[in-house]
């Protein structure tokens, strides 16, 4: 299989736009039929079960965390970072490839002031709703129908950010 | 076995499985873990409105939407087949504090006193659903990621901007919990 080398970046407005987001930087050289994406759904299912069973989607757990009255959430996030970091080190050391043979590339995150301002705003919302974006999906799935309103306004918030981002300090 | 799975899972099991998402997504297809971008893709797919930030080929990021669909489905499975009949065990001090504010129902993961349909149109609902949801969507996009993209993926890759973002999340959350939420809970 041909190596997916990092191409000398030709100006690609689409890529430029997508890569404003930390996670939207992958441009696979391979074309797959749509159902290949179901492998992500499969792990997503696992993830959703973990969210519910570890009670990460619970508003009460988030209150405990921000009140510093329980170790639970710190344990979850700490373990996740530890396992994630060890995996990243291993992947880099072993120069691991994807299951399709492509080189794994992890892009660095660029600093901008949005990480502070946006981070603070998200923190406020996290403590009110007891949910980050992932748990919003899981709360709806777990049968809390009214959370669809929270979700709707999270989408609205995202949209408004897109609308006024040029005028915000970054 | 099923009975065992129905109990709440300890933090190290959940943490490890969430951490494993980082290498699994990389190996499945060179994908960087992050969830809040799915909200951006939804905007790009449904209502781009010629806003440059949403004018990109969201289909190239469709994996993210397939992933969150799985999260929704997994939560549904867990709630229907693996649910724990016992009330949530909440830290005693948190429980006492919330009881003072009238939040006593710990039978579900979310308090019915707040997150019920009948509250949506009240002043309380305006803050807990509308303002809260807006802050989550606006803030994560402004910060360029959420708990998954920054706190887990970014920190796993030792990115200092992600550390700053994570600390900002915590500061925002602490300010809300200690200084603003006490008033919102009385609405």
mmCIF file of C-alpha atoms in Angstrom:
data_model
loop_
_atom_site.group_PDB
_atom_site.id
_atom_site.type_symbol
_atom_site.label_atom_id
_atom_site.label_comp_id
_atom_site.label_asym_id
_atom_site.label_seq_id
_atom_site.Cartn_x
_atom_site.Cartn_y
_atom_site.Cartn_z
ATOM 1 C CA UNK A 1 0.000 0.000 0.000
ATOM 2 C CA UNK A 2 1.211 3.459 -0.832
ATOM 3 C CA UNK A 3 2.358 5.534 2.093
ATOM 4 C CA UNK A 4 0.044 8.372 2.936
ATOM 5 C CA UNK A 5 2.784 10.966 3.212
ATOM 6 C CA UNK A 6 2.064 14.348 4.649
ATOM 7 C CA UNK A 7 1.519 16.381 1.506
ATOM 8 C CA UNK A 8 3.154 19.762 1.077
ATOM 9 C CA UNK A 9 0.142 21.799 1.949
ATOM 10 C CA UNK A 10 -1.363 23.283 -1.164
ATOM 11 C CA UNK A 11 -3.792 26.009 -0.172
ATOM 12 C CA UNK A 12 -6.968 24.122 0.482
ATOM 13 C CA UNK A 13 -9.675 26.442 1.773
ATOM 14 C CA UNK A 14 -11.810 23.528 2.886
ATOM 15 C CA UNK A 15 -9.014 22.049 4.970
ATOM 16 C CA UNK A 16 -8.179 25.498 6.351
ATOM 17 C CA UNK A 17 -11.740 25.898 7.527
ATOM 18 C CA UNK A 18 -12.067 22.476 9.042
ATOM 19 C CA UNK A 19 -8.723 22.618 10.800
ATOM 20 C CA UNK A 20 -9.799 25.660 12.790
ATOM 21 C CA UNK A 21 -11.160 22.948 14.969
ATOM 22 C CA UNK A 22 -8.672 20.928 16.886
ATOM 23 C CA UNK A 23 -10.104 17.632 15.750
ATOM 24 C CA UNK A 24 -10.884 18.415 12.133
ATOM 25 C CA UNK A 25 -7.434 18.025 10.728
ATOM 26 C CA UNK A 26 -7.473 14.552 9.350
ATOM 27 C CA UNK A 27 -7.470 14.307 5.595
ATOM 28 C CA UNK A 28 -7.320 10.642 4.800
ATOM 29 C CA UNK A 29 -5.962 9.723 1.408
ATOM 30 C CA UNK A 30 -8.200 6.698 1.367
ATOM 31 C CA UNK A 31 -11.771 6.634 0.207
ATOM 32 C CA UNK A 32 -14.123 4.330 2.007
ATOM 33 C CA UNK A 33 -17.769 3.522 1.485
ATOM 34 C CA UNK A 34 -19.993 5.222 4.086
ATOM 35 C CA UNK A 35 -20.597 2.090 6.137
ATOM 36 C CA UNK A 36 -16.954 2.076 7.166
ATOM 37 C CA UNK A 37 -18.003 4.791 9.590
ATOM 38 C CA UNK A 38 -20.010 2.212 11.506
ATOM 39 C CA UNK A 39 -16.807 1.144 13.254
ATOM 40 C CA UNK A 40 -16.943 4.501 15.023
ATOM 41 C CA UNK A 41 -20.562 3.896 15.923
ATOM 42 C CA UNK A 42 -19.529 0.574 17.440
ATOM 43 C CA UNK A 43 -17.016 2.187 19.779
ATOM 44 C CA UNK A 44 -19.503 5.008 20.370
ATOM 45 C CA UNK A 45 -21.964 2.416 21.695
ATOM 46 C CA UNK A 46 -19.349 1.208 24.151
ATOM 47 C CA UNK A 47 -18.651 4.795 25.087
ATOM 48 C CA UNK A 48 -22.326 5.528 25.717
ATOM 49 C CA UNK A 49 -22.620 2.507 28.013
ATOM 50 C CA UNK A 50 -19.547 3.669 29.952
ATOM 51 C CA UNK A 51 -20.985 7.184 30.270
ATOM 52 C CA UNK A 52 -24.136 5.824 31.885
ATOM 53 C CA UNK A 53 -22.624 3.050 34.005
ATOM 54 C CA UNK A 54 -19.816 5.207 35.387
ATOM 55 C CA UNK A 55 -22.444 7.895 36.044
ATOM 56 C CA UNK A 56 -20.393 10.522 34.230
ATOM 57 C CA UNK A 57 -23.577 11.910 32.705
ATOM 58 C CA UNK A 58 -25.032 12.547 36.149
ATOM 59 C CA UNK A 59 -25.623 16.154 37.147
ATOM 60 C CA UNK A 60 -24.937 15.084 40.745
ATOM 61 C CA UNK A 61 -21.446 13.788 39.891
ATOM 62 C CA UNK A 62 -20.590 17.116 38.255
ATOM 63 C CA UNK A 63 -21.827 19.012 41.315
ATOM 64 C CA UNK A 64 -19.642 16.810 43.539
ATOM 65 C CA UNK A 65 -16.677 17.457 41.289
ATOM 66 C CA UNK A 66 -16.984 21.247 41.306
ATOM 67 C CA UNK A 67 -17.693 21.242 45.035
ATOM 68 C CA UNK A 68 -14.570 19.083 45.572
ATOM 69 C CA UNK A 69 -16.639 16.626 47.579
ATOM 70 C CA UNK A 70 -15.976 13.434 45.676
ATOM 71 C CA UNK A 71 -12.986 11.886 43.963
ATOM 72 C CA UNK A 72 -15.056 10.061 41.337
ATOM 73 C CA UNK A 73 -14.825 12.436 38.360
ATOM 74 C CA UNK A 74 -11.198 13.279 39.059
ATOM 75 C CA UNK A 75 -10.490 9.560 39.085
ATOM 76 C CA UNK A 76 -12.290 9.049 35.772
ATOM 77 C CA UNK A 77 -10.603 11.952 33.967
ATOM 78 C CA UNK A 78 -7.209 11.249 35.548
ATOM 79 C CA UNK A 79 -7.279 7.576 34.541
ATOM 80 C CA UNK A 80 -8.458 8.499 31.055
ATOM 81 C CA UNK A 81 -5.583 10.945 30.586
ATOM 82 C CA UNK A 82 -3.078 8.440 31.967
ATOM 83 C CA UNK A 83 -4.261 5.666 29.639
ATOM 84 C CA UNK A 84 -4.516 8.099 26.723
ATOM 85 C CA UNK A 85 -1.033 9.506 27.300
ATOM 86 C CA UNK A 86 0.559 6.068 27.591
ATOM 87 C CA UNK A 87 -1.178 5.034 24.364
ATOM 88 C CA UNK A 88 0.022 8.129 22.524
ATOM 89 C CA UNK A 89 3.597 7.506 23.690
ATOM 90 C CA UNK A 90 3.367 3.894 22.522
ATOM 91 C CA UNK A 91 1.886 4.879 19.177
ATOM 92 C CA UNK A 92 4.691 7.400 18.610
ATOM 93 C CA UNK A 93 7.424 4.997 19.759
ATOM 94 C CA UNK A 94 6.158 2.134 17.645
ATOM 95 C CA UNK A 95 5.315 4.440 14.743
ATOM 96 C CA UNK A 96 2.012 2.606 14.727
ATOM 97 C CA UNK A 97 -0.226 2.729 11.704
ATOM 98 C CA UNK A 98 -3.952 2.713 11.290
ATOM 99 C CA UNK A 99 -5.743 -0.519 10.458
ATOM 100 C CA UNK A 100 -5.572 0.623 6.823
ATOM 101 C CA UNK A 101 -1.823 1.147 6.926
ATOM 102 C CA UNK A 102 -1.761 4.940 7.059
ATOM 103 C CA UNK A 103 0.726 6.745 9.257
ATOM 104 C CA UNK A 104 -0.874 8.030 12.442
ATOM 105 C CA UNK A 105 -0.480 11.780 12.718
ATOM 106 C CA UNK A 106 -1.519 13.755 15.780
ATOM 107 C CA UNK A 107 -1.635 17.462 15.144
ATOM 108 C CA UNK A 108 -0.519 19.891 17.843
ATOM 109 C CA UNK A 109 -3.057 22.326 19.278
ATOM 110 C CA UNK A 110 -2.342 25.988 18.727
ATOM 111 C CA UNK A 111 -2.853 28.383 21.573
ATOM 112 C CA UNK A 112 -5.298 31.223 21.229
ATOM 113 C CA UNK A 113 -7.124 33.312 23.813
ATOM 114 C CA UNK A 114 -10.350 31.534 22.929
ATOM 115 C CA UNK A 115 -9.162 28.613 25.010
ATOM 116 C CA UNK A 116 -9.399 30.870 28.058
ATOM 117 C CA UNK A 117 -12.563 32.852 27.261
ATOM 118 C CA UNK A 118 -14.368 29.958 25.647
ATOM 119 C CA UNK A 119 -13.115 27.606 28.347
ATOM 120 C CA UNK A 120 -14.574 29.807 31.077
ATOM 121 C CA UNK A 121 -17.916 30.046 29.266
ATOM 122 C CA UNK A 122 -18.040 26.300 28.735
ATOM 123 C CA UNK A 123 -17.167 25.776 32.419
ATOM 124 C CA UNK A 124 -20.158 27.893 33.445
ATOM 125 C CA UNK A 125 -22.418 25.841 31.201
ATOM 126 C CA UNK A 126 -20.918 22.531 32.325
ATOM 127 C CA UNK A 127 -21.765 23.271 35.947
ATOM 128 C CA UNK A 128 -25.362 24.323 35.180
ATOM 129 C CA UNK A 129 -26.269 21.506 32.814
ATOM 130 C CA UNK A 130 -24.032 18.886 34.409
ATOM 131 C CA UNK A 131 -23.000 17.890 30.918
ATOM 132 C CA UNK A 132 -20.326 18.412 28.332
ATOM 133 C CA UNK A 133 -21.309 17.772 24.718
ATOM 134 C CA UNK A 134 -20.725 13.990 24.917
ATOM 135 C CA UNK A 135 -22.941 13.481 27.958
ATOM 136 C CA UNK A 136 -25.663 15.594 26.312
ATOM 137 C CA UNK A 137 -26.019 12.870 23.681
ATOM 138 C CA UNK A 138 -25.917 10.203 26.380
ATOM 139 C CA UNK A 139 -28.472 11.937 28.607
ATOM 140 C CA UNK A 140 -30.906 12.075 25.697
ATOM 141 C CA UNK A 141 -30.201 8.436 24.912
ATOM 142 C CA UNK A 142 -30.729 7.429 28.540
ATOM 143 C CA UNK A 143 -34.266 8.754 28.347
ATOM 144 C CA UNK A 144 -34.024 12.313 29.668
ATOM 145 C CA UNK A 145 -36.095 13.761 26.863
ATOM 146 C CA UNK A 146 -36.094 17.346 28.101
ATOM 147 C CA UNK A 147 -32.331 17.458 27.558
ATOM 148 C CA UNK A 148 -33.122 17.737 23.857
ATOM 149 C CA UNK A 149 -33.830 21.413 24.661
ATOM 150 C CA UNK A 150 -30.375 21.800 26.224
ATOM 151 C CA UNK A 151 -28.921 20.083 23.186
ATOM 152 C CA UNK A 152 -30.821 22.342 20.810
ATOM 153 C CA UNK A 153 -29.402 25.412 22.531
ATOM 154 C CA UNK A 154 -25.910 23.919 22.501
ATOM 155 C CA UNK A 155 -26.261 23.730 18.715
ATOM 156 C CA UNK A 156 -27.577 27.299 18.690
ATOM 157 C CA UNK A 157 -24.563 28.387 20.773
ATOM 158 C CA UNK A 158 -22.217 26.729 18.305
ATOM 159 C CA UNK A 159 -23.985 28.423 15.418
ATOM 160 C CA UNK A 160 -23.860 31.855 17.054
ATOM 161 C CA UNK A 161 -20.148 31.373 17.693
ATOM 162 C CA UNK A 162 -19.677 30.719 13.976
ATOM 163 C CA UNK A 163 -21.683 33.822 13.188
ATOM 164 C CA UNK A 164 -19.678 36.231 15.363
ATOM 165 C CA UNK A 165 -16.282 34.538 15.572
ATOM 166 C CA UNK A 166 -14.544 37.178 13.465
ATOM 167 C CA UNK A 167 -15.488 39.787 16.049
ATOM 168 C CA UNK A 168 -14.366 37.794 19.097
ATOM 169 C CA UNK A 169 -10.877 38.090 20.594
ATOM 170 C CA UNK A 170 -8.778 35.043 19.770
ATOM 171 C CA UNK B 1 -22.636 -11.472 35.006
ATOM 172 C CA UNK B 2 -25.546 -9.221 34.116
ATOM 173 C CA UNK B 3 -26.098 -8.408 37.784
ATOM 174 C CA UNK B 4 -22.443 -7.510 38.071
ATOM 175 C CA UNK B 5 -22.637 -5.180 35.055
ATOM 176 C CA UNK B 6 -25.745 -3.510 36.440
ATOM 177 C CA UNK B 7 -23.928 -2.069 39.424
ATOM 178 C CA UNK B 8 -22.359 1.357 38.960
ATOM 179 C CA UNK B 9 -18.904 0.891 37.431
ATOM 180 C CA UNK B 10 -15.905 2.176 39.390
ATOM 181 C CA UNK B 11 -14.043 5.252 38.184
ATOM 182 C CA UNK B 12 -10.935 3.372 37.055
ATOM 183 C CA UNK B 13 -12.955 1.135 34.707
ATOM 184 C CA UNK B 14 -14.723 4.097 33.121
ATOM 185 C CA UNK B 15 -11.537 6.144 33.011
ATOM 186 C CA UNK B 16 -9.550 3.378 31.357
ATOM 187 C CA UNK B 17 -12.211 2.729 28.699
ATOM 188 C CA UNK B 18 -12.519 6.433 27.946
ATOM 189 C CA UNK B 19 -8.730 6.745 27.752
ATOM 190 C CA UNK B 20 -8.612 3.795 25.349
ATOM 191 C CA UNK B 21 -10.816 5.781 22.981
ATOM 192 C CA UNK B 22 -7.748 7.874 22.129
ATOM 193 C CA UNK B 23 -5.692 5.042 20.574
ATOM 194 C CA UNK B 24 -8.737 3.223 19.228
ATOM 195 C CA UNK B 25 -9.875 6.197 17.121
ATOM 196 C CA UNK B 26 -6.316 6.749 15.933
ATOM 197 C CA UNK B 27 -5.964 3.129 14.894
ATOM 198 C CA UNK B 28 -9.424 2.860 13.360
ATOM 199 C CA UNK B 29 -8.742 5.745 11.005
ATOM 200 C CA UNK B 30 -6.329 8.396 12.260
ATOM 201 C CA UNK B 31 -9.124 10.229 14.054
ATOM 202 C CA UNK B 32 -8.426 12.635 16.885
ATOM 203 C CA UNK B 33 -10.829 12.196 19.782
ATOM 204 C CA UNK B 34 -13.253 15.076 20.256
ATOM 205 C CA UNK B 35 -16.987 15.304 20.613
ATOM 206 C CA UNK B 36 -18.025 18.957 20.557
ATOM 207 C CA UNK B 37 -17.058 19.289 16.885
ATOM 208 C CA UNK B 38 -20.115 17.170 16.122
ATOM 209 C CA UNK B 39 -22.211 20.232 16.978
ATOM 210 C CA UNK B 40 -20.296 22.236 14.395
ATOM 211 C CA UNK B 41 -20.815 19.531 11.786
ATOM 212 C CA UNK B 42 -24.543 19.594 12.541
ATOM 213 C CA UNK B 43 -24.579 23.348 11.926
ATOM 214 C CA UNK B 44 -22.583 22.913 8.720
ATOM 215 C CA UNK B 45 -24.934 20.185 7.550
ATOM 216 C CA UNK B 46 -28.233 21.788 8.507
ATOM 217 C CA UNK B 47 -27.874 25.565 8.509
ATOM 218 C CA UNK B 48 -24.528 26.822 7.162
ATOM 219 C CA UNK B 49 -26.215 30.139 6.177
ATOM 220 C CA UNK B 50 -23.130 31.164 4.165
ATOM 221 C CA UNK B 51 -21.161 31.650 7.395
ATOM 222 C CA UNK B 52 -17.503 30.938 6.477
ATOM 223 C CA UNK B 53 -17.000 28.898 9.680
ATOM 224 C CA UNK B 54 -19.618 26.412 8.460
ATOM 225 C CA UNK B 55 -18.673 26.405 4.786
ATOM 226 C CA UNK B 56 -16.627 23.227 4.666
ATOM 227 C CA UNK B 57 -17.195 19.697 3.526
ATOM 228 C CA UNK B 58 -18.709 18.303 6.735
ATOM 229 C CA UNK B 59 -19.101 14.902 5.099
ATOM 230 C CA UNK B 60 -15.353 14.423 5.476
ATOM 231 C CA UNK B 61 -15.936 14.544 9.222
ATOM 232 C CA UNK B 62 -18.997 12.327 9.157
ATOM 233 C CA UNK B 63 -17.222 9.756 11.354
ATOM 234 C CA UNK B 64 -17.756 12.140 14.262
ATOM 235 C CA UNK B 65 -21.522 12.050 13.757
ATOM 236 C CA UNK B 66 -21.474 8.261 13.493
ATOM 237 C CA UNK B 67 -19.551 8.187 16.763
ATOM 238 C CA UNK B 68 -21.997 10.399 18.691
ATOM 239 C CA UNK B 69 -24.919 8.410 17.286
ATOM 240 C CA UNK B 70 -23.254 5.427 18.929
ATOM 241 C CA UNK B 71 -22.918 7.320 22.221
ATOM 242 C CA UNK B 72 -26.650 8.045 22.140
ATOM 243 C CA UNK B 73 -27.475 4.433 21.319
ATOM 244 C CA UNK B 74 -25.100 3.041 23.945
ATOM 245 C CA UNK B 75 -26.680 5.196 26.623
ATOM 246 C CA UNK B 76 -30.078 3.929 25.520
ATOM 247 C CA UNK B 77 -28.909 0.312 25.821
ATOM 248 C CA UNK B 78 -27.378 0.904 29.237
ATOM 249 C CA UNK B 79 -30.468 2.692 30.546
ATOM 250 C CA UNK B 80 -32.795 -0.059 29.319
ATOM 251 C CA UNK B 81 -30.849 -3.233 29.987
ATOM 252 C CA UNK B 82 -28.140 -2.433 32.510
ATOM 253 C CA UNK B 83 -29.805 0.062 34.772
ATOM 254 C CA UNK B 84 -29.191 -0.052 38.487
ATOM 255 C CA UNK B 85 -32.455 0.014 40.474
ATOM 256 C CA UNK B 86 -30.850 1.646 43.516
ATOM 257 C CA UNK B 87 -30.768 5.411 44.002
ATOM 258 C CA UNK B 88 -27.575 7.235 43.152
ATOM 259 C CA UNK B 89 -24.989 7.380 45.923
ATOM 260 C CA UNK B 90 -24.187 11.084 46.270
ATOM 261 C CA UNK B 91 -21.474 12.427 48.571
ATOM 262 C CA UNK B 92 -23.070 13.264 51.930
ATOM 263 C CA UNK B 93 -21.957 16.903 51.950
ATOM 264 C CA UNK B 94 -23.203 17.518 48.403
ATOM 265 C CA UNK B 95 -26.466 15.808 49.288
ATOM 266 C CA UNK B 96 -27.013 17.973 52.377
ATOM 267 C CA UNK B 97 -26.264 21.141 50.432
ATOM 268 C CA UNK B 98 -28.604 20.230 47.571
ATOM 269 C CA UNK B 99 -31.354 19.227 50.011
ATOM 270 C CA UNK B 100 -31.191 22.740 51.498
ATOM 271 C CA UNK B 101 -31.858 23.986 47.975
ATOM 272 C CA UNK B 102 -34.788 21.621 47.555
ATOM 273 C CA UNK B 103 -33.036 19.045 45.355
ATOM 274 C CA UNK B 104 -33.716 15.711 47.059
ATOM 275 C CA UNK B 105 -34.607 13.272 44.287
ATOM 276 C CA UNK B 106 -31.515 11.120 43.677
ATOM 277 C CA UNK B 107 -33.449 8.237 42.140
ATOM 278 C CA UNK B 108 -32.129 9.073 38.657
ATOM 279 C CA UNK B 109 -28.885 10.419 37.202
ATOM 280 C CA UNK B 110 -30.440 13.868 36.798
ATOM 281 C CA UNK B 111 -32.638 15.550 39.425
ATOM 282 C CA UNK B 112 -36.291 15.497 38.383
ATOM 283 C CA UNK B 113 -36.764 18.819 40.220
ATOM 284 C CA UNK B 114 -34.765 20.544 37.472
ATOM 285 C CA UNK B 115 -34.532 18.530 34.278
ATOM 286 C CA UNK B 116 -38.183 17.750 33.599
ATOM 287 C CA UNK B 117 -40.311 18.875 30.668
ATOM 288 C CA UNK B 118 -42.606 20.939 32.898
ATOM 289 C CA UNK B 119 -39.660 23.154 33.883
ATOM 290 C CA UNK B 120 -38.611 23.997 30.334
ATOM 291 C CA UNK B 121 -40.766 27.093 30.088
ATOM 292 C CA UNK B 122 -40.087 28.375 33.618
ATOM 293 C CA UNK B 123 -37.406 30.856 34.665
ATOM 294 C CA UNK B 124 -35.468 27.960 36.202
ATOM 295 C CA UNK B 125 -35.720 26.118 32.904
ATOM 296 C CA UNK B 126 -34.501 29.162 31.009
ATOM 297 C CA UNK B 127 -31.217 29.017 32.916
ATOM 298 C CA UNK B 128 -30.779 25.252 33.157
ATOM 299 C CA UNK B 129 -31.766 24.409 29.591
ATOM 300 C CA UNK B 130 -31.374 27.507 27.450
ATOM 301 C CA UNK B 131 -28.502 29.466 29.027
ATOM 302 C CA UNK B 132 -26.672 26.308 30.115
ATOM 303 C CA UNK B 133 -26.952 24.667 26.718
ATOM 304 C CA UNK B 134 -25.927 27.848 24.936
ATOM 305 C CA UNK B 135 -22.805 28.207 27.118
ATOM 306 C CA UNK B 136 -21.835 24.598 26.427
ATOM 307 C CA UNK B 137 -22.154 24.995 22.656
ATOM 308 C CA UNK B 138 -20.689 28.484 22.396
ATOM 309 C CA UNK B 139 -17.912 27.930 24.928
ATOM 310 C CA UNK B 140 -16.655 24.622 23.562
ATOM 311 C CA UNK B 141 -16.432 25.979 20.041
ATOM 312 C CA UNK B 142 -14.746 29.175 21.225
ATOM 313 C CA UNK B 143 -12.269 27.067 23.196
ATOM 314 C CA UNK B 144 -11.800 24.733 20.220
ATOM 315 C CA UNK B 145 -12.769 21.621 22.133
ATOM 316 C CA UNK B 146 -14.453 20.186 25.201
ATOM 317 C CA UNK B 147 -13.573 17.743 27.917
ATOM 318 C CA UNK B 148 -12.831 15.063 25.339
ATOM 319 C CA UNK B 149 -10.905 17.144 22.799
ATOM 320 C CA UNK B 150 -8.884 19.172 25.278
ATOM 321 C CA UNK B 151 -8.906 17.508 28.703
ATOM 322 C CA UNK B 152 -8.473 13.958 27.418
ATOM 323 C CA UNK B 153 -7.064 14.044 23.876
ATOM 324 C CA UNK B 154 -5.052 17.248 24.319
ATOM 325 C CA UNK B 155 -3.598 16.372 27.705
ATOM 326 C CA UNK B 156 -2.818 12.839 26.506
ATOM 327 C CA UNK B 157 -0.688 14.425 23.803
ATOM 328 C CA UNK B 158 0.850 16.850 26.351
ATOM 329 C CA UNK B 159 -0.483 19.955 24.659
ATOM 330 C CA UNK B 160 -0.170 23.003 26.899
ATOM 331 C CA UNK B 161 -3.007 24.925 25.186
ATOM 332 C CA UNK B 162 -5.255 22.045 26.242
ATOM 333 C CA UNK B 163 -4.038 22.363 29.826
ATOM 334 C CA UNK B 164 -4.979 26.045 29.775
ATOM 335 C CA UNK B 165 -8.378 25.185 28.312
ATOM 336 C CA UNK B 166 -8.942 22.477 30.941
ATOM 337 C CA UNK B 167 -8.033 24.846 33.765
ATOM 338 C CA UNK B 168 -10.424 27.428 32.311
ATOM 339 C CA UNK B 169 -13.213 24.792 32.238
ATOM 340 C CA UNK B 170 -12.569 24.125 35.922
ATOM 341 C CA UNK B 171 -12.486 27.807 36.893
ATOM 342 C CA UNK B 172 -15.748 28.465 35.017
ATOM 343 C CA UNK B 173 -17.373 25.444 36.654
ATOM 344 C CA UNK B 174 -16.225 26.374 40.151
ATOM 345 C CA UNK B 175 -17.435 29.976 39.749
ATOM 346 C CA UNK B 176 -20.835 28.768 38.568
ATOM 347 C CA UNK B 177 -21.172 26.099 41.265
ATOM 348 C CA UNK B 178 -20.125 28.251 44.218
ATOM 349 C CA UNK B 179 -21.253 31.746 43.298
ATOM 350 C CA UNK B 180 -24.104 31.600 40.771
ATOM 351 C CA UNK B 181 -25.828 28.220 41.065
ATOM 352 C CA UNK B 182 -26.900 28.845 44.697
ATOM 353 C CA UNK B 183 -29.160 31.601 43.317
ATOM 354 C CA UNK B 184 -30.313 29.693 40.259
ATOM 355 C CA UNK B 185 -31.387 26.774 42.448
ATOM 356 C CA UNK B 186 -33.779 29.009 44.363
ATOM 357 C CA UNK B 187 -35.637 30.054 41.179
#
